[in-house]
Tab-separated table of C-alpha atoms and ligand atoms in Angstrom:
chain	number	residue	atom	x	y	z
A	1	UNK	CA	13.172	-39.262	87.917
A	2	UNK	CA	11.929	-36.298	85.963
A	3	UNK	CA	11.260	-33.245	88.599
A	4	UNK	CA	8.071	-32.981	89.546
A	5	UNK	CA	5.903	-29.541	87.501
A	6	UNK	CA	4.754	-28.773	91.287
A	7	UNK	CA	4.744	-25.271	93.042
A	8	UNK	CA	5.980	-25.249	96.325
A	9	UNK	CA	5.407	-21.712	98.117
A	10	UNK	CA	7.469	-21.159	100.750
A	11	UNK	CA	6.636	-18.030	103.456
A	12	UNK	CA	6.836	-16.683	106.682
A	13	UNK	CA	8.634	-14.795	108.918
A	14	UNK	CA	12.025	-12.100	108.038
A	15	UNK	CA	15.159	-13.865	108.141
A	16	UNK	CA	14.042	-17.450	108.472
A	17	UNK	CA	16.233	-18.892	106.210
A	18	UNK	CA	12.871	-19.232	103.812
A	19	UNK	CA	15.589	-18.816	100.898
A	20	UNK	CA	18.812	-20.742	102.255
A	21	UNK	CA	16.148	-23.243	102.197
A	22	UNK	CA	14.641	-22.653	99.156
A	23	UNK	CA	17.666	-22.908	97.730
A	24	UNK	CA	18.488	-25.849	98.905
A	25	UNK	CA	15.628	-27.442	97.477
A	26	UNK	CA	15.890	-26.137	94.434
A	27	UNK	CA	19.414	-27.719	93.723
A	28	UNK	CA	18.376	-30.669	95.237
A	29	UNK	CA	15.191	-31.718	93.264
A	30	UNK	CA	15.800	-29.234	90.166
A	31	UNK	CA	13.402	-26.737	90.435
A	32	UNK	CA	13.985	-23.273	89.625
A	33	UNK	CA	13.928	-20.921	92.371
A	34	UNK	CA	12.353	-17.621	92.565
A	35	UNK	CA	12.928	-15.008	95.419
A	36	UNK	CA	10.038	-12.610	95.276
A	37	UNK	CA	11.237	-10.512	98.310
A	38	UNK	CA	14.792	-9.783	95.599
A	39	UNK	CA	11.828	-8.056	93.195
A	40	UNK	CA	10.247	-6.148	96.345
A	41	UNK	CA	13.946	-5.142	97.182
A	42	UNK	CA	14.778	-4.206	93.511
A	43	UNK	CA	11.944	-1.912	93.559
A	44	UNK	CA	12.917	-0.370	97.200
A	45	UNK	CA	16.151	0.765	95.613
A	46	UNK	CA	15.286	0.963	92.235
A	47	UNK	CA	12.899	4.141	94.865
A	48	UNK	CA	15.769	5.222	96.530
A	49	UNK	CA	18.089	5.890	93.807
A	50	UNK	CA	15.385	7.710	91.803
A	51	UNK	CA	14.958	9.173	94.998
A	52	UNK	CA	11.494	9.064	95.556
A	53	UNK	CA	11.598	8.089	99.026
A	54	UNK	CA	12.890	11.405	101.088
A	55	UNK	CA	15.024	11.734	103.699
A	56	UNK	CA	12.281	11.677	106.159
A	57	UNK	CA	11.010	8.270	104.834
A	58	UNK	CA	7.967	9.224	102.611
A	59	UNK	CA	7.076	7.710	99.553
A	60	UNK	CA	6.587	9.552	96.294
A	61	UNK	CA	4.309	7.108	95.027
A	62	UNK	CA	2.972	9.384	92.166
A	63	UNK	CA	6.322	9.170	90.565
A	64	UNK	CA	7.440	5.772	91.791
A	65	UNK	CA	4.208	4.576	90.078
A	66	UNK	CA	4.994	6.070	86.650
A	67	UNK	CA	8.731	5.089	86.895
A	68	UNK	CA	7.584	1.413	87.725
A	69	UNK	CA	6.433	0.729	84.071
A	70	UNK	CA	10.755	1.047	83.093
A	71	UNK	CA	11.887	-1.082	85.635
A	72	UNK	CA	13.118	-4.644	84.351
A	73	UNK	CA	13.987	-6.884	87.213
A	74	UNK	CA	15.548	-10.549	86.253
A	75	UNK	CA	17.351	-13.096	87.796
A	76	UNK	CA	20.465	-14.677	85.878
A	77	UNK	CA	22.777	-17.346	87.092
A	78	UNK	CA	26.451	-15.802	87.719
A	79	UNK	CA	29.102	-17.762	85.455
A	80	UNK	CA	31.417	-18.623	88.045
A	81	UNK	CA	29.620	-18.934	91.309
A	82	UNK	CA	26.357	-20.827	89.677
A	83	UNK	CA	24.122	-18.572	92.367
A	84	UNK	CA	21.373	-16.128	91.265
A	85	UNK	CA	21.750	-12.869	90.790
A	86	UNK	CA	18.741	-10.052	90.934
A	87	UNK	CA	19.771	-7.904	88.107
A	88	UNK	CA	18.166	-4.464	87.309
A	89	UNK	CA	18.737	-4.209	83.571
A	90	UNK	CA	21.711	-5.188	82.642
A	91	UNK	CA	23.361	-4.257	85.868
A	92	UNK	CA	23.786	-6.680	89.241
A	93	UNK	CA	21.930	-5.920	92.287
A	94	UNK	CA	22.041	-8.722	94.629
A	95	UNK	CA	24.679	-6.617	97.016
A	96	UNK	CA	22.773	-3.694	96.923
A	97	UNK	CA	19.465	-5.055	97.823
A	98	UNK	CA	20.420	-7.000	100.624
A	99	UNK	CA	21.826	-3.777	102.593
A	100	UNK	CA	20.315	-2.112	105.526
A	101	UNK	CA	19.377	0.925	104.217
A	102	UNK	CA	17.297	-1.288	101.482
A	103	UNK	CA	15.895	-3.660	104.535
A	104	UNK	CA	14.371	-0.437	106.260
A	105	UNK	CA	12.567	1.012	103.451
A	106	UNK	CA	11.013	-2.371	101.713
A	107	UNK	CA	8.529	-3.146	104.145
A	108	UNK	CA	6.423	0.317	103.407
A	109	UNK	CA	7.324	-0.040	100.089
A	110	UNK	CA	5.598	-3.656	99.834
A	111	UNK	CA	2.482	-2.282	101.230
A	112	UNK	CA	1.836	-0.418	97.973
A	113	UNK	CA	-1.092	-1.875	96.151
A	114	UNK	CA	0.870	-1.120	92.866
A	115	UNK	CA	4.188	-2.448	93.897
A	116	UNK	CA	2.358	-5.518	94.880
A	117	UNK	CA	0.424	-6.014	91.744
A	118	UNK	CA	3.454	-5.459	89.599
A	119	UNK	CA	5.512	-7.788	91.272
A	120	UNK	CA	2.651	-10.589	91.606
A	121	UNK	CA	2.461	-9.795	87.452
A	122	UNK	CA	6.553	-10.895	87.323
A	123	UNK	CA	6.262	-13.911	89.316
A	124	UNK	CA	3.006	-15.261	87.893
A	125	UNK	CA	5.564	-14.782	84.099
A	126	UNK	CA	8.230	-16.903	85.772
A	127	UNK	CA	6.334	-19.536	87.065
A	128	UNK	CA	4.194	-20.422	84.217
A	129	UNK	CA	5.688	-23.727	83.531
A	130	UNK	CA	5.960	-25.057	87.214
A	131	UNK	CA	9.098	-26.999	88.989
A	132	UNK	CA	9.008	-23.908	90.959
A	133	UNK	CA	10.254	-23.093	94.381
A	134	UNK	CA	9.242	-19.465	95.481
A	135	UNK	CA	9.936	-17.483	99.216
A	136	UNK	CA	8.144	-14.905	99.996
A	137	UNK	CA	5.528	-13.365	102.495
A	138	UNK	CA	2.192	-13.818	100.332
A	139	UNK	CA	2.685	-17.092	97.539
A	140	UNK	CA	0.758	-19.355	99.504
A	141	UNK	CA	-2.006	-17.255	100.250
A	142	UNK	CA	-2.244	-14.858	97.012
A	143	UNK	CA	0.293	-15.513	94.762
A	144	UNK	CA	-0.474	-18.784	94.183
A	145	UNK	CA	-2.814	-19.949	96.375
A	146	UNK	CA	-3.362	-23.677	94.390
A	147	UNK	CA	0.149	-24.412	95.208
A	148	UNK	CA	0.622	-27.970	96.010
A	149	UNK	CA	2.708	-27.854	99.149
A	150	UNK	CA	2.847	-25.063	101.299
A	151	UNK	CA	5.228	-24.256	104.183
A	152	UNK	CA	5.376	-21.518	106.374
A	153	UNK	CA	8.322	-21.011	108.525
A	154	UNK	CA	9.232	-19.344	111.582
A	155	UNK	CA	11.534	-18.870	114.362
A	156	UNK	CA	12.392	-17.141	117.326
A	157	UNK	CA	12.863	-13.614	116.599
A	158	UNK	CA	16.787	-13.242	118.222
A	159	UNK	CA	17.770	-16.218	116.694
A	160	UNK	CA	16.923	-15.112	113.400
A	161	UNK	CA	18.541	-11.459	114.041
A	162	UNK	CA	21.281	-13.506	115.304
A	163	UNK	CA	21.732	-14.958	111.957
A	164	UNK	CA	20.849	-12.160	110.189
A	165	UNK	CA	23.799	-10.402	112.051
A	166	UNK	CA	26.472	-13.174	111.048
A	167	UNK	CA	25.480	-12.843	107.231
A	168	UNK	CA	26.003	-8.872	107.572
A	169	UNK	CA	29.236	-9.156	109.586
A	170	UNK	CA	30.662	-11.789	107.008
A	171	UNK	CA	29.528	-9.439	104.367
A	172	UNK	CA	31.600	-6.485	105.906
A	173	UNK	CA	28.780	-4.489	106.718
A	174	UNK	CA	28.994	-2.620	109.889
A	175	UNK	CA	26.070	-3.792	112.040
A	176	UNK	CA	24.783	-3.299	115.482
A	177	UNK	CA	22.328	-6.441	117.015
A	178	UNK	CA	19.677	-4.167	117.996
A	179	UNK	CA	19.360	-2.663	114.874
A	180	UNK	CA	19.024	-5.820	113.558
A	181	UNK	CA	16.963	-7.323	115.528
A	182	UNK	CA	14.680	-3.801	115.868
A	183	UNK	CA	14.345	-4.332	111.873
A	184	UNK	CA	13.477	-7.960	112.172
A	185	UNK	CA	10.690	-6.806	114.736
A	186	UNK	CA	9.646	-3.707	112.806
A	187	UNK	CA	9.285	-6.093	109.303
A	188	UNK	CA	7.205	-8.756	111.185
A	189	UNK	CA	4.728	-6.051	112.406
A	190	UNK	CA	4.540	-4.334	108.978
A	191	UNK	CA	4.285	-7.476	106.883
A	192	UNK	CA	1.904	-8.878	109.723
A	193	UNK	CA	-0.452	-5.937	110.004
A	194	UNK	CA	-0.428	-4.640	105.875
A	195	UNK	CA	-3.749	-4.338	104.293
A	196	UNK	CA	-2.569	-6.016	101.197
A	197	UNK	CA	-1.762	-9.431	101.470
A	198	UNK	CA	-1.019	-10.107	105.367
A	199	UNK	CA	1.852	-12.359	105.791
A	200	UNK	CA	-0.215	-15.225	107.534
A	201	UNK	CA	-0.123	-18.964	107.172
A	202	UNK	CA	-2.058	-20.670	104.569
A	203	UNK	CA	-4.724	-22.972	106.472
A	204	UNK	CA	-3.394	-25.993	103.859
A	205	UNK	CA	0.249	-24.789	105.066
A	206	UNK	CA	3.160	-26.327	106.847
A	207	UNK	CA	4.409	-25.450	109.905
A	208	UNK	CA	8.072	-25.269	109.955
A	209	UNK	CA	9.693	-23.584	113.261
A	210	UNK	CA	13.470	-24.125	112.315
A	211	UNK	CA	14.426	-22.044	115.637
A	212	UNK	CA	16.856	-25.201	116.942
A	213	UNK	CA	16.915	-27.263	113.676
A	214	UNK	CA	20.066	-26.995	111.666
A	215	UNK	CA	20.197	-27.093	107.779
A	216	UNK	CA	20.840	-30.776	107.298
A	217	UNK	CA	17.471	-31.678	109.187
A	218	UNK	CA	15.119	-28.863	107.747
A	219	UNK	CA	15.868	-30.943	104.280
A	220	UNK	CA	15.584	-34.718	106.131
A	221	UNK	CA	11.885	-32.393	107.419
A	222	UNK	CA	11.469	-31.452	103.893
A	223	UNK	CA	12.648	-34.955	101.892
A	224	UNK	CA	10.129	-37.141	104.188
A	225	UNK	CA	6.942	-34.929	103.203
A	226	UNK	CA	7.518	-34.452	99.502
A	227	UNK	CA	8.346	-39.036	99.817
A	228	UNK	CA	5.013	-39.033	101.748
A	229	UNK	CA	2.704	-36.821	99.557
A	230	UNK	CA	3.925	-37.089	96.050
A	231	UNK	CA	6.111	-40.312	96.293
A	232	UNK	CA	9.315	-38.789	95.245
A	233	UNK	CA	12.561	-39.510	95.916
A	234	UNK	CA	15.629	-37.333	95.800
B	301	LIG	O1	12.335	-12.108	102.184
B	301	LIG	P1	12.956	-10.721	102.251
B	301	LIG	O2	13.353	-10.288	103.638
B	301	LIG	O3	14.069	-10.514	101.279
B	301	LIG	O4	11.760	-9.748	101.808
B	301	LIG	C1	11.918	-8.352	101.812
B	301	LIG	C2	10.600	-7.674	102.107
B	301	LIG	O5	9.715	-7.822	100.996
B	301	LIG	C3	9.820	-8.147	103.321
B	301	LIG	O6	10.103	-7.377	104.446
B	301	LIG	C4	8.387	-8.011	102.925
B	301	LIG	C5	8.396	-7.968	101.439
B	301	LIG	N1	7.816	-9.167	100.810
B	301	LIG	C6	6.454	-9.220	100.670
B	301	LIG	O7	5.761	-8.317	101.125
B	301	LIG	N2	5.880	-10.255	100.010
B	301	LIG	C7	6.624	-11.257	99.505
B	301	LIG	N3	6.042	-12.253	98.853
B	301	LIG	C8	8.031	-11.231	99.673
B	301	LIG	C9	8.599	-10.171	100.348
């Protein structure tokens, strides 16, 4: 079977597993995958290294703004893991823009009205031809708000700075749990309470609260609704 030219949109709350899952999907069924909070976090340090955000946290956005126009975010498959990389250029990011110090600046930085239009411009070029699976905190609501299955997911917050601890730890990064779990609180608020594009669920959405589910049943959750509403089988 052919995969299906749907968009599933995919959002909710920090460190959900919305792109574990995602990803899981994608290989799955086929469908390319597309990690929109990578492009907000390519643009938070893309900020910091121009260093338009200051020590005291403020945003030059005058010059970020200008600057944004050179940035060229993509995603290419690494040779000889097959996983997705968030590339800047020509040069990889995807270690970079999963660190701390980029996880406590990308929440202001996604509030920008400019940041949000440029990266709704990138995703709206990669998902012209469907077969798309996207994460984020706004596709299902303003991305693309015609997508044809929505989920939104959530859990309790320690559990997911639990998790979000482990993945640090096994990374090497030197982490306290109430840091984490103090970002994890701080980025709900933020991405709750923005002007711009409020992470909220999608009236058509799924709810998916994953707090006790392991991996294996979030995709027995996810194979029985795309059977159900589009008749495909994996
Ligand atoms: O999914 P993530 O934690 O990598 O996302 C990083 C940040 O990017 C998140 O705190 C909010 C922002 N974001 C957003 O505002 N809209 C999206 N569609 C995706 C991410």
């Amino acid at each position: 079977m052919s995969v299906p030219k749907i968009i599933i949109a995919i959002d909710g709350y920090a460190s959900t597993g919305k792109s574990s899952f995602a990803k899981m999907i994608a290989a799955k069924y086929g469908f390319l995958y597309l990690d929109s909070g990578a492009i907000y976090r390519a643009v938070t340090l893309f900020a910091l290294e121009r260093g338009f955000i200051s020590d005291n946290g403020e945003i030059d956005q005058n010059s970020l703004k200008e600057a944004l126009s050179g940035l060229k975010v993509t995603f290419r498959r690494e040779a000889s893991t097959q996983k997705s990389e968030t590339y800047i250029g020509e040069r990889s990011v995807e270690k970079e823009i999963r660190q701390l110090e980029v996880s406590n600046y990308v929440s202001p930085i996604a509030v920008i009205p400019f940041v949000r239009d440029f990266v709704d411009n990138l995703l709206h070029k990669f998902g012209e031809d469907g077969a798309i699976v996207m994460d984020g905190r706004d596709i299902g609501t303003v991305v693309f708000p015609n997508a044809q299955l929505k989920i939104f997911m959530t859990a309790d917050a320690e559990i997911r700075a639990r998790r979000r601890e482990k993945e640090l730890l096994a990374k090497g990064e030197d982490v306290k749990f109430e840091d984490i779990l103090k970002n994890v609180l701080e980025r709900d608020y933020i991405d709750s309470h923005r002007e711009t594009a409020p992470l909220k669920k999608a009236d058509d959405a799924i709810l998916l609260d994953n707090s006790y589910m392991t991996m294996e049943q979030q995709m027995e959750w996810f194979d029985a609704i795309i059977r159900e509403r589009f008749g495909y089988e994996s």
